[in-house]
Amino acid sequence: MVETFAVASGKGGTGKTTTTLALGMALAEEYDVTVIDADTGMANVLFHAGLADVETTLHEVLAGEAPVEEAAYDRFGMRVVPCGTSLAGFRDSDPTRLREVVADLAADTDVILLDAPAALGSRQGVLPVVLADRVVVVLQPTIPSLSDGLKAQEYAHTYETGVAGLLFNRVTDDANIEAVSERAERYFEGETLATVPEREVVRAARRAGEPLLAHAPDSEPAAAYREAAAALEVRERDSGAVADRFRNAVVPEQP
């Protein structure tokens, strides 16, 4: 079995990478999980997962210079494929090779989490949404964030990708989150998976180069991410059929 989720938001600063790794660690308690940093232009997973010094990343794989196995690292109970941060690596990478990367990894995992780029207005940006079975939309309880999240949902609809649910992140104590969540569910598909409170411990985890659930497993945000992971019903898919779908996915010229 394997199901692929893209973690998307439509804007930066919502905490997608923190969310991707937190969901990955929570799901890894039950499933074999692979996390792929599909944000080839503004990668962050390597810093959050203690992989800043590795030599081989997704950039080298997408450039045809290394097999994906050399860019996959066992960290925190998951397999993590980080992306590099150099402009040269971004320039030399071929985003269409992501199809083959995901197809190869699908043969040996239960859940694939794609950390999608914030901006979905490019070929590189929209491809994770094209490849995913469903999208987890990460929001903040603000009008601009909701608006950008709706754009991410529209992209998902365009490419026949489902919406797994909403995750409200960086929620301050004074936010009327229940009212915001109730209103958001009128416009978004999928239920609210969890609301993650804004806490200093999340920033401390980033500074330490660790996923939140490793750095502060008993914190309020960690508990909220576990709640979100528990609300995700992972569907069974034949890995061979899924791999074929990835390899044959049509890469849009224009999103």
Coordinates of N, CA and C in Angstrom, one line a residue:
M1 N 0.8 -1.2 0.0 CA 0.0 0.0 0.0 C 0.9 1.2 0.0
V2 N 0.4 2.3 -0.6 CA 1.1 3.6 -0.6 C 0.1 4.7 -0.9
E3 N 0.1 5.8 -0.2 CA -0.6 6.9 -0.5 C 0.3 8.2 -0.4
T4 N 0.1 9.1 -1.3 CA 1.0 10.3 -1.4 C 0.1 11.5 -1.0
F5 N 0.7 12.3 -0.1 CA 0.0 13.5 0.4 C 1.0 14.7 0.0
A6 N 0.5 15.7 -0.6 CA 1.2 17.0 -0.7 C 0.8 17.9 0.4
V7 N 1.8 18.5 1.1 CA 1.5 19.4 2.2 C 1.7 20.8 1.5
A8 N 0.6 21.5 1.3 CA 0.6 22.8 0.6 C -0.1 23.9 1.3
S9 N 0.2 25.1 0.9 CA -0.5 26.3 1.5 C -0.8 27.4 0.6
G10 N -0.1 27.5 -0.5 CA -0.3 28.7 -1.4 C 0.5 29.9 -1.0
K11 N 1.1 29.9 0.1 CA 2.0 31.0 0.6 C 3.0 30.5 1.5
G12 N 4.1 31.3 1.7 CA 5.1 31.0 2.6 C 4.8 31.4 4.0
G13 N 5.5 30.8 5.0 CA 5.4 31.2 6.4 C 4.4 30.5 7.2
T14 N 3.7 29.6 6.6 CA 2.6 28.9 7.3 C 3.1 27.7 8.2
G15 N 4.3 27.3 7.9 CA 4.9 26.2 8.7 C 4.7 24.9 8.0
K16 N 4.8 24.9 6.6 CA 4.6 23.6 5.9 C 5.7 22.6 6.2
T17 N 6.9 23.0 6.3 CA 8.0 22.0 6.6 C 7.9 21.4 8.0
T18 N 7.6 22.3 8.9 CA 7.4 21.8 10.3 C 6.2 20.8 10.3
T19 N 5.2 21.1 9.6 CA 4.0 20.3 9.5 C 4.3 19.0 8.8
T20 N 5.0 19.0 7.7 CA 5.4 17.8 7.0 C 6.1 16.8 7.8
L21 N 7.2 17.3 8.5 CA 8.0 16.4 9.4 C 7.2 15.9 10.6
A22 N 6.4 16.8 11.2 CA 5.6 16.4 12.3 C 4.6 15.3 12.0
L23 N 3.9 15.5 10.8 CA 2.9 14.5 10.4 C 3.7 13.2 10.1
G24 N 4.9 13.4 9.5 CA 5.7 12.2 9.1 C 6.0 11.4 10.3
M25 N 6.5 12.0 11.4 CA 6.9 11.3 12.6 C 5.7 10.7 13.3
A26 N 4.6 11.4 13.3 CA 3.4 10.8 13.9 C 2.9 9.6 13.2
L27 N 2.9 9.7 11.8 CA 2.4 8.6 11.0 C 3.4 7.4 11.1
A28 N 4.6 7.7 11.3 CA 5.7 6.7 11.3 C 5.5 5.7 12.5
E29 N 4.7 6.1 13.5 CA 4.4 5.2 14.6 C 3.6 4.0 14.1
E30 N 2.9 4.1 12.9 CA 2.1 3.1 12.4 C 2.5 2.6 11.0
Y31 N 3.1 3.5 10.2 CA 3.3 3.3 8.8 C 4.8 3.5 8.5
D32 N 5.2 2.9 7.4 CA 6.5 3.3 6.8 C 6.3 4.6 6.1
V33 N 7.1 5.6 6.4 CA 6.9 7.0 5.9 C 8.1 7.5 5.2
T34 N 7.9 8.1 4.1 CA 9.0 8.8 3.3 C 8.6 10.2 3.1
V35 N 9.5 11.1 3.5 CA 9.3 12.6 3.4 C 10.2 13.0 2.2
I36 N 9.6 13.8 1.3 CA 10.4 14.3 0.2 C 10.3 15.8 0.2
D37 N 11.4 16.5 0.2 CA 11.4 18.0 0.1 C 11.2 18.4 -1.4
A38 N 10.0 18.6 -1.8 CA 9.8 18.9 -3.3 C 9.8 20.4 -3.6
D39 N 10.3 21.2 -2.6 CA 10.5 22.6 -2.8 C 11.9 22.8 -3.3
T40 N 12.1 22.6 -4.6 CA 13.5 22.6 -5.1 C 14.1 24.0 -5.2
G41 N 13.3 25.0 -5.0 CA 13.9 26.3 -5.1 C 14.1 27.0 -3.7
M42 N 13.3 26.6 -2.7 CA 13.5 27.1 -1.4 C 13.4 26.0 -0.3
A43 N 14.3 25.1 -0.4 CA 14.3 23.9 0.4 C 14.5 24.2 1.9
N44 N 13.9 23.5 2.8 CA 14.0 23.7 4.2 C 14.2 22.4 5.0
V45 N 13.7 21.3 4.4 CA 13.7 20.0 5.2 C 15.1 19.7 5.7
L46 N 16.1 19.9 5.0 CA 17.5 19.5 5.4 C 17.9 20.2 6.7
F47 N 17.4 21.4 6.9 CA 17.7 22.2 8.1 C 16.9 21.7 9.3
H48 N 15.7 21.3 9.0 CA 14.8 20.8 10.1 C 15.1 19.4 10.5
A49 N 15.7 18.6 9.7 CA 16.0 17.2 10.0 C 17.4 16.9 10.2
G50 N 18.2 17.9 10.5 CA 19.6 17.6 10.8 C 20.4 17.1 9.7
L51 N 20.1 17.5 8.4 CA 20.7 17.0 7.2 C 21.5 18.0 6.4
A52 N 21.8 19.1 7.1 CA 22.4 20.3 6.4 C 23.8 19.9 5.8
D53 N 24.5 18.9 6.3 CA 25.8 18.6 5.8 C 25.9 17.5 4.8
V54 N 24.7 16.9 4.4 CA 24.8 15.7 3.5 C 25.3 16.2 2.1
E55 N 25.9 15.3 1.4 CA 26.4 15.6 0.1 C 25.4 15.4 -1.0
T56 N 24.6 14.4 -0.9 CA 23.7 14.1 -2.0 C 22.3 14.4 -1.6
T57 N 21.6 15.2 -2.4 CA 20.2 15.6 -2.2 C 19.4 15.4 -3.4
L58 N 18.1 15.8 -3.3 CA 17.2 15.7 -4.4 C 17.7 16.4 -5.6
H59 N 18.4 17.5 -5.4 CA 19.0 18.3 -6.6 C 19.8 17.4 -7.5
E60 N 20.7 16.6 -6.8 CA 21.6 15.7 -7.6 C 20.8 14.6 -8.3
V61 N 19.7 14.2 -7.7 CA 18.9 13.1 -8.3 C 18.2 13.7 -9.5
L62 N 17.6 14.9 -9.3 CA 16.8 15.5 -10.4 C 17.8 16.0 -11.6
A63 N 19.1 16.1 -11.3 CA 20.0 16.4 -12.3 C 20.6 15.2 -13.0
G64 N 20.1 14.0 -12.6 CA 20.6 12.8 -13.2 C 22.0 12.4 -12.7
E65 N 22.5 12.9 -11.6 CA 23.8 12.7 -11.1 C 23.9 11.6 -10.1
A66 N 22.8 11.2 -9.5 CA 22.8 10.2 -8.4 C 21.4 9.5 -8.4
P67 N 21.4 8.2 -8.0 CA 20.1 7.5 -7.8 C 19.4 8.0 -6.5
V68 N 18.1 7.9 -6.4 CA 17.4 8.4 -5.3 C 17.8 7.7 -4.0
E69 N 18.3 6.5 -4.1 CA 18.7 5.8 -2.9 C 19.8 6.5 -2.1
E70 N 20.7 7.2 -2.9 CA 21.8 7.9 -2.3 C 21.4 9.2 -1.6
A71 N 20.2 9.7 -1.9 CA 19.6 10.9 -1.3 C 18.6 10.6 -0.3
A72 N 18.3 9.4 0.1 CA 17.3 9.0 1.1 C 18.0 8.6 2.4
Y73 N 17.7 9.3 3.5 CA 18.4 9.1 4.7 C 17.4 8.7 5.8
D74 N 17.8 7.8 6.6 CA 16.9 7.3 7.7 C 17.1 8.3 8.9
R75 N 16.0 9.0 9.2 CA 16.1 10.0 10.3 C 14.7 10.0 11.0
F76 N 14.8 9.9 12.4 CA 13.6 10.1 13.2 C 12.5 9.1 12.9
G77 N 12.9 7.9 12.5 CA 11.9 6.8 12.2 C 11.3 6.9 10.8
M78 N 11.8 7.8 10.0 CA 11.3 8.0 8.6 C 12.5 7.9 7.7
R79 N 12.1 7.8 6.4 CA 13.1 8.0 5.3 C 12.9 9.4 4.8
V80 N 14.0 10.2 4.8 CA 13.9 11.6 4.4 C 14.7 11.9 3.2
V81 N 14.1 12.5 2.2 CA 14.9 12.9 1.0 C 14.9 14.4 0.9
P82 N 16.0 15.0 1.4 CA 16.1 16.5 1.4 C 16.5 17.0 0.1
C83 N 16.2 18.3 -0.1 CA 16.7 19.0 -1.3 C 17.7 20.0 -1.0
G84 N 18.6 20.2 -1.9 CA 19.7 21.2 -1.7 C 19.2 22.6 -1.8
T85 N 20.1 23.6 -1.5 CA 19.7 25.0 -1.5 C 20.5 25.8 -2.4
S86 N 21.4 25.2 -3.2 CA 22.2 26.1 -4.1 C 21.4 26.5 -5.4
L87 N 21.7 27.6 -5.9 CA 21.1 28.1 -7.1 C 21.6 27.2 -8.3
A88 N 22.8 26.7 -8.3 CA 23.3 25.9 -9.3 C 22.6 24.6 -9.3
G89 N 22.3 24.0 -8.1 CA 21.6 22.8 -8.1 C 20.1 22.9 -8.6
F90 N 19.5 24.0 -8.3 CA 18.2 24.3 -8.8 C 18.2 24.5 -10.3
R91 N 19.2 25.1 -10.8 CA 19.3 25.4 -12.2 C 19.5 24.1 -13.0
D92 N 20.3 23.2 -12.5 CA 20.6 21.9 -13.2 C 19.6 20.8 -13.0
S93 N 18.7 21.0 -12.1 CA 17.7 19.9 -11.8 C 16.5 20.0 -12.9
D94 N 16.0 18.8 -13.2 CA 14.9 18.6 -14.1 C 13.7 18.2 -13.3
P95 N 12.7 19.1 -13.1 CA 11.6 18.8 -12.2 C 10.8 17.6 -12.7
T96 N 10.8 17.3 -13.9 CA 10.0 16.2 -14.4 C 10.5 14.9 -13.9
R97 N 11.8 14.8 -13.5 CA 12.3 13.6 -12.9 C 11.7 13.3 -11.6
L98 N 11.0 14.2 -11.0 CA 10.3 13.9 -9.7 C 9.3 12.8 -9.8
R99 N 8.8 12.6 -11.0 CA 7.8 11.5 -11.2 C 8.5 10.2 -11.0
E100 N 9.7 10.0 -11.6 CA 10.4 8.8 -11.4 C 10.9 8.6 -10.0
V101 N 11.3 9.7 -9.3 CA 11.7 9.6 -7.9 C 10.6 9.1 -7.0
V102 N 9.4 9.6 -7.2 CA 8.3 9.2 -6.3 C 7.9 7.8 -6.7
A103 N 7.9 7.4 -8.0 CA 7.6 6.1 -8.4 C 8.6 5.1 -7.8
D104 N 9.9 5.4 -7.8 CA 10.8 4.4 -7.2 C 10.6 4.3 -5.7
L105 N 10.3 5.4 -5.0 CA 10.1 5.3 -3.6 C 8.8 4.6 -3.2
A106 N 7.8 4.7 -4.1 CA 6.5 4.1 -3.8 C 6.6 2.6 -3.6
A107 N 7.6 2.0 -4.1 CA 7.6 0.5 -4.0 C 8.0 0.0 -2.6
D108 N 8.4 0.9 -1.8 CA 8.9 0.5 -0.5 C 8.5 1.4 0.7
T109 N 7.3 1.9 0.6 CA 6.8 2.7 1.7 C 5.3 2.7 1.8
D110 N 4.7 3.1 2.8 CA 3.2 3.2 3.0 C 2.7 4.6 2.7
V111 N 3.4 5.6 3.2 CA 3.0 7.0 3.1 C 4.1 7.8 2.5
I112 N 3.9 8.6 1.5 CA 4.8 9.6 1.0 C 4.2 11.0 1.3
L113 N 5.1 11.8 1.9 CA 4.7 13.2 2.2 C 5.6 14.1 1.4
L114 N 5.0 14.9 0.5 CA 5.7 15.9 -0.3 C 5.6 17.3 0.3
D115 N 6.7 17.9 0.7 CA 6.7 19.2 1.2 C 6.6 20.1 -0.1
A116 N 5.5 20.7 -0.4 CA 5.3 21.4 -1.6 C 5.8 22.8 -1.5
P117 N 6.2 23.4 -2.7 CA 6.6 24.8 -2.6 C 5.5 25.8 -2.2
A118 N 5.8 26.9 -1.7 CA 4.8 27.9 -1.3 C 4.1 28.4 -2.5
A119 N 4.8 28.8 -3.5 CA 4.3 29.4 -4.7 C 3.9 28.3 -5.7
L120 N 2.7 28.2 -6.1 CA 2.3 27.1 -7.0 C 2.1 27.6 -8.4
G121 N 2.7 28.7 -8.7 CA 2.5 29.3 -10.1 C 3.6 28.9 -11.1
S122 N 4.3 27.8 -10.8 CA 5.3 27.3 -11.8 C 5.2 25.8 -11.9
R123 N 5.9 25.3 -12.9 CA 5.9 23.9 -13.2 C 6.4 23.1 -12.0
Q124 N 7.6 23.6 -11.4 CA 8.1 23.0 -10.2 C 7.2 23.1 -9.1
G125 N 6.5 24.1 -8.9 CA 5.6 24.3 -7.8 C 4.4 23.4 -7.8
V126 N 3.8 23.3 -9.0 CA 2.5 22.5 -9.0 C 2.7 21.0 -9.1
L127 N 3.9 20.6 -9.5 CA 4.1 19.1 -9.7 C 3.8 18.3 -8.5
P128 N 4.2 18.7 -7.3 CA 3.8 17.8 -6.1 C 2.3 17.7 -6.0
V129 N 1.5 18.7 -6.3 CA 0.1 18.6 -6.3 C -0.5 17.6 -7.3
V130 N 0.2 17.7 -8.5 CA -0.2 16.7 -9.6 C 0.0 15.3 -9.2
L131 N 1.2 15.0 -8.5 CA 1.5 13.7 -8.2 C 0.8 13.1 -7.0
A132 N 0.3 14.0 -6.1 CA -0.3 13.5 -4.8 C -1.7 12.9 -5.1
D133 N -2.0 12.0 -4.2 CA -3.4 11.5 -4.1 C -4.3 12.5 -3.5
R134 N -3.8 13.2 -2.4 CA -4.6 14.2 -1.7 C -3.6 15.2 -1.1
V135 N -4.2 16.4 -0.9 CA -3.5 17.5 -0.3 C -3.9 17.8 1.1
V136 N -2.9 18.1 2.0 CA -3.2 18.7 3.3 C -2.9 20.2 3.1
V137 N -4.0 21.0 3.3 CA -3.8 22.4 3.2 C -3.5 23.0 4.5
V138 N -2.3 23.7 4.6 CA -1.9 24.3 5.8 C -2.3 25.8 5.8
L139 N -3.0 26.2 6.8 CA -3.5 27.6 6.9 C -3.1 28.3 8.2
Q140 N -3.1 29.6 8.2 CA -3.2 30.4 9.4 C -4.6 31.1 9.4
P141 N -5.1 31.4 10.6 CA -6.4 32.0 10.7 C -6.5 33.4 10.3
T142 N -6.0 33.7 9.1 CA -6.1 35.1 8.5 C -6.7 35.1 7.2
I143 N -7.3 36.2 6.7 CA -7.9 36.3 5.4 C -6.9 36.0 4.3
P144 N -5.7 36.6 4.3 CA -4.8 36.3 3.2 C -4.4 34.8 3.1
S145 N -4.2 34.2 4.3 CA -3.8 32.8 4.3 C -5.0 31.9 3.8
L146 N -6.2 32.2 4.2 CA -7.4 31.4 3.7 C -7.5 31.6 2.2
S147 N -7.3 32.8 1.7 CA -7.4 33.1 0.2 C -6.3 32.3 -0.5
D148 N -5.1 32.3 0.0 CA -4.1 31.5 -0.7 C -4.3 30.0 -0.6
G149 N -4.9 29.6 0.5 CA -5.2 28.2 0.7 C -6.3 27.7 -0.3
L150 N -7.2 28.6 -0.6 CA -8.2 28.3 -1.6 C -7.6 28.1 -3.0
K151 N -6.6 28.9 -3.3 CA -5.9 28.7 -4.5 C -5.2 27.4 -4.6
A152 N -4.6 26.9 -3.5 CA -4.0 25.6 -3.5 C -5.1 24.5 -3.7
Q153 N -6.3 24.7 -3.1 CA -7.4 23.8 -3.4 C -7.8 23.8 -4.8
E154 N -7.8 25.0 -5.4 CA -8.2 25.1 -6.9 C -7.2 24.3 -7.7
Y155 N -5.9 24.4 -7.4 CA -4.9 23.7 -8.2 C -5.2 22.2 -8.0
A156 N -5.5 21.8 -6.8 CA -5.8 20.3 -6.6 C -6.9 19.9 -7.4
H157 N -8.0 20.7 -7.5 CA -9.2 20.3 -8.3 C -8.8 20.2 -9.7
T158 N -8.0 21.1 -10.2 CA -7.6 21.2 -11.6 C -6.9 19.9 -12.0
Y159 N -6.1 19.3 -11.1 CA -5.4 18.1 -11.5 C -6.0 16.9 -10.8
E160 N -7.2 17.0 -10.4 CA -8.0 15.8 -9.9 C -7.3 15.2 -8.7
T161 N -6.7 16.0 -7.9 CA -6.1 15.6 -6.6 C -7.1 16.0 -5.5
G162 N -7.4 15.0 -4.6 CA -8.3 15.3 -3.5 C -7.7 16.1 -2.4
V163 N -8.6 16.6 -1.5 CA -8.2 17.3 -0.3 C -8.4 16.5 0.9
A164 N -7.3 16.2 1.6 CA -7.4 15.3 2.8 C -7.9 16.1 4.0
G165 N -7.7 17.4 4.1 CA -8.2 18.2 5.2 C -7.4 19.4 5.4
L166 N -7.8 20.2 6.4 CA -7.2 21.5 6.7 C -6.4 21.4 8.0
L167 N -5.3 22.1 8.1 CA -4.5 22.1 9.3 C -4.2 23.6 9.6
F168 N -4.8 24.1 10.7 CA -4.5 25.5 11.1 C -3.3 25.5 11.9
N169 N -2.3 26.3 11.5 CA -1.0 26.3 12.1 C -0.7 27.7 12.7
R170 N 0.2 27.8 13.7 CA 0.7 29.0 14.2 C -0.5 29.8 14.8
V171 N -1.4 29.2 15.5 CA -2.6 29.8 16.0 C -2.4 30.4 17.3
T172 N -2.6 31.7 17.4 CA -2.3 32.5 18.6 C -3.5 32.3 19.6
D173 N -3.2 32.6 20.9 CA -4.2 32.3 21.9 C -5.5 33.2 21.7
D174 N -5.3 34.4 21.1 CA -6.4 35.3 20.9 C -7.2 35.1 19.7
A175 N -6.8 34.1 18.9 CA -7.5 33.8 17.6 C -8.8 33.1 17.9
N176 N -9.9 33.5 17.3 CA -11.2 32.9 17.4 C -11.2 31.7 16.5
I177 N -10.4 30.7 16.8 CA -10.2 29.6 15.8 C -11.4 28.8 15.5
E178 N -12.3 28.6 16.5 CA -13.4 27.8 16.2 C -14.3 28.4 15.2
A179 N -14.5 29.7 15.3 CA -15.3 30.4 14.3 C -14.7 30.4 12.9
V180 N -13.4 30.6 12.9 CA -12.6 30.7 11.6 C -12.7 29.3 11.0
S181 N -12.5 28.3 11.8 CA -12.5 26.9 11.2 C -13.8 26.5 10.7
E182 N -14.9 26.9 11.4 CA -16.3 26.6 11.0 C -16.5 27.3 9.6
R183 N -16.1 28.6 9.5 CA -16.3 29.3 8.3 C -15.5 28.7 7.1
A184 N -14.3 28.3 7.4 CA -13.4 27.8 6.4 C -13.9 26.5 5.8
E185 N -14.5 25.7 6.6 CA -15.0 24.4 6.2 C -16.2 24.6 5.2
R186 N -16.8 25.8 5.1 CA -17.8 26.0 4.1 C -17.2 26.1 2.7
Y187 N -16.0 26.5 2.6 CA -15.4 26.8 1.3 C -14.3 25.7 1.0
F188 N -13.8 25.0 2.0 CA -12.8 24.0 1.7 C -13.4 22.6 1.8
E189 N -12.8 21.7 1.0 CA -13.1 20.3 1.1 C -12.3 19.8 2.3
G190 N -12.9 18.7 2.9 CA -12.2 18.1 4.0 C -12.4 18.8 5.3
E191 N -12.3 18.1 6.4 CA -12.5 18.6 7.7 C -11.2 19.3 8.3
T192 N -11.3 20.0 9.3 CA -10.2 20.6 10.0 C -9.5 19.4 10.8
L193 N -8.3 19.1 10.5 CA -7.6 18.0 11.1 C -7.1 18.3 12.5
A194 N -6.7 19.6 12.7 CA -6.2 20.0 14.0 C -5.9 21.5 13.9
T195 N -5.8 22.1 15.1 CA -5.3 23.5 15.2 C -4.0 23.5 16.1
V196 N -2.9 24.0 15.5 CA -1.6 23.9 16.2 C -1.3 25.3 16.8
P197 N -1.2 25.4 18.1 CA -0.9 26.7 18.7 C 0.5 27.2 18.4
E198 N 0.6 28.5 18.4 CA 1.9 29.2 18.2 C 2.6 29.1 19.6
R199 N 3.8 28.5 19.6 CA 4.6 28.4 20.8 C 6.1 28.5 20.4
E200 N 6.8 29.0 21.4 CA 8.3 29.2 21.2 C 9.0 27.9 21.0
V201 N 8.5 26.8 21.5 CA 9.1 25.5 21.3 C 9.3 25.1 19.9
V202 N 8.4 25.6 19.0 CA 8.5 25.3 17.6 C 9.7 25.9 17.0
R203 N 9.9 27.2 17.3 CA 11.1 27.9 16.8 C 12.3 27.3 17.4
A204 N 12.3 26.9 18.6 CA 13.5 26.2 19.3 C 13.8 25.0 18.5
A205 N 12.8 24.2 18.1 CA 13.1 23.0 17.4 C 13.8 23.3 16.0
R206 N 13.3 24.3 15.3 CA 14.0 24.7 14.1 C 15.5 25.1 14.3
R207 N 15.7 25.9 15.4 CA 17.1 26.3 15.7 C 17.9 25.1 16.0
A208 N 17.3 24.1 16.6 CA 18.1 22.9 17.0 C 18.3 21.9 15.8
G209 N 17.6 22.2 14.7 CA 17.8 21.3 13.6 C 17.1 19.9 13.8
E210 N 16.0 20.0 14.5 CA 15.2 18.7 14.8 C 13.8 18.9 14.5
P211 N 13.1 17.9 14.1 CA 11.6 18.0 13.9 C 11.0 18.2 15.3
L212 N 9.9 18.9 15.3 CA 9.2 19.2 16.6 C 9.0 18.0 17.5
L213 N 8.5 16.9 16.9 CA 8.1 15.8 17.7 C 9.3 15.1 18.3
A214 N 10.5 15.3 17.8 CA 11.7 14.8 18.4 C 12.3 15.8 19.4
H215 N 12.1 17.1 19.2 CA 12.7 18.1 20.1 C 11.8 18.3 21.3
A216 N 10.5 18.3 21.1 CA 9.6 18.6 22.2 C 8.3 17.7 22.1
P217 N 8.5 16.4 22.3 CA 7.4 15.4 22.0 C 6.1 15.6 22.9
D218 N 6.3 16.3 24.1 CA 5.2 16.4 25.0 C 4.6 17.8 24.9
S219 N 5.0 18.6 24.0 CA 4.5 20.0 23.9 C 3.1 20.0 23.3
E220 N 2.4 21.2 23.5 CA 1.0 21.3 22.9 C 1.0 21.2 21.4
P221 N 2.0 21.9 20.7 CA 2.0 21.7 19.2 C 2.2 20.3 18.8
A222 N 3.1 19.5 19.5 CA 3.3 18.1 19.1 C 2.0 17.3 19.3
A223 N 1.3 17.6 20.3 CA 0.0 16.8 20.5 C -1.0 17.2 19.4
A224 N -1.0 18.4 19.0 CA -1.9 18.8 17.9 C -1.6 18.1 16.6
Y225 N -0.3 18.0 16.3 CA 0.1 17.3 15.1 C -0.2 15.9 15.1
R226 N -0.1 15.3 16.3 CA -0.5 13.8 16.4 C -2.0 13.7 16.2
E227 N -2.7 14.6 16.7 CA -4.2 14.6 16.4 C -4.5 14.7 14.9
A228 N -3.7 15.6 14.2 CA -3.9 15.7 12.8 C -3.6 14.4 12.1
A229 N -2.5 13.8 12.5 CA -2.1 12.5 11.8 C -3.1 11.4 12.1
A230 N -3.6 11.4 13.3 CA -4.6 10.4 13.6 C -5.9 10.6 12.8
A231 N -6.2 11.8 12.4 CA -7.4 12.1 11.6 C -7.2 11.8 10.1
L232 N -6.0 11.6 9.7 CA -5.7 11.2 8.3 C -6.0 9.7 8.1
E233 N -6.9 9.4 7.3 CA -7.2 8.0 7.0 C -6.3 7.6 5.8
V234 N -5.3 6.8 6.0 CA -4.4 6.4 4.9 C -5.1 5.3 4.1
R235 N -5.3 5.5 2.8 CA -6.0 4.6 2.0 C -5.0 3.6 1.4
E236 N -5.5 2.4 1.2 CA -4.6 1.3 0.6 C -4.6 1.5 -0.9
R237 N -3.4 1.5 -1.5 CA -3.2 1.6 -2.9 C -2.2 0.5 -3.3
D238 N -2.4 -0.1 -4.5 CA -1.4 -1.1 -5.0 C -0.2 -0.3 -5.4
S239 N 1.0 -0.7 -4.8 CA 2.2 0.1 -5.1 C 2.6 0.1 -6.5
G240 N 2.4 -1.0 -7.2 CA 2.8 -1.1 -8.6 C 1.9 -0.2 -9.5
A241 N 0.6 -0.2 -9.2 CA -0.3 0.7 -10.0 C 0.0 2.2 -9.7
V242 N 0.3 2.5 -8.4 CA 0.7 3.8 -8.0 C 2.0 4.3 -8.7
A243 N 3.0 3.4 -8.7 CA 4.2 3.8 -9.4 C 4.0 4.1 -10.9
D244 N 3.2 3.3 -11.5 CA 2.9 3.5 -12.9 C 2.2 4.8 -13.1
R245 N 1.3 5.2 -12.2 CA 0.6 6.5 -12.3 C 1.6 7.6 -12.2
F246 N 2.6 7.5 -11.3 CA 3.6 8.6 -11.1 C 4.4 8.7 -12.4
R247 N 4.8 7.6 -12.9 CA 5.7 7.6 -14.1 C 5.0 8.2 -15.3
N248 N 3.7 8.0 -15.4 CA 2.9 8.5 -16.5 C 2.2 9.8 -16.3
A249 N 2.5 10.4 -15.1 CA 1.8 11.7 -14.8 C 2.2 12.8 -15.9
V250 N 1.2 13.5 -16.3 CA 1.4 14.6 -17.3 C 1.9 15.8 -16.5
V251 N 3.1 16.3 -16.9 CA 3.6 17.5 -16.3 C 3.1 18.7 -17.0
P252 N 2.4 19.6 -16.3 CA 1.8 20.8 -17.0 C 2.9 21.7 -17.5
E253 N 2.8 22.2 -18.7 CA 3.7 23.3 -19.2 C 3.4 24.6 -18.4
Q254 N 2.1 24.9 -18.2 CA 1.8 26.0 -17.4 C 0.7 25.6 -16.3
P255 N 0.9 26.0 -15.1 CA 0.0 25.5 -14.0 C -1.4 26.2 -14.2

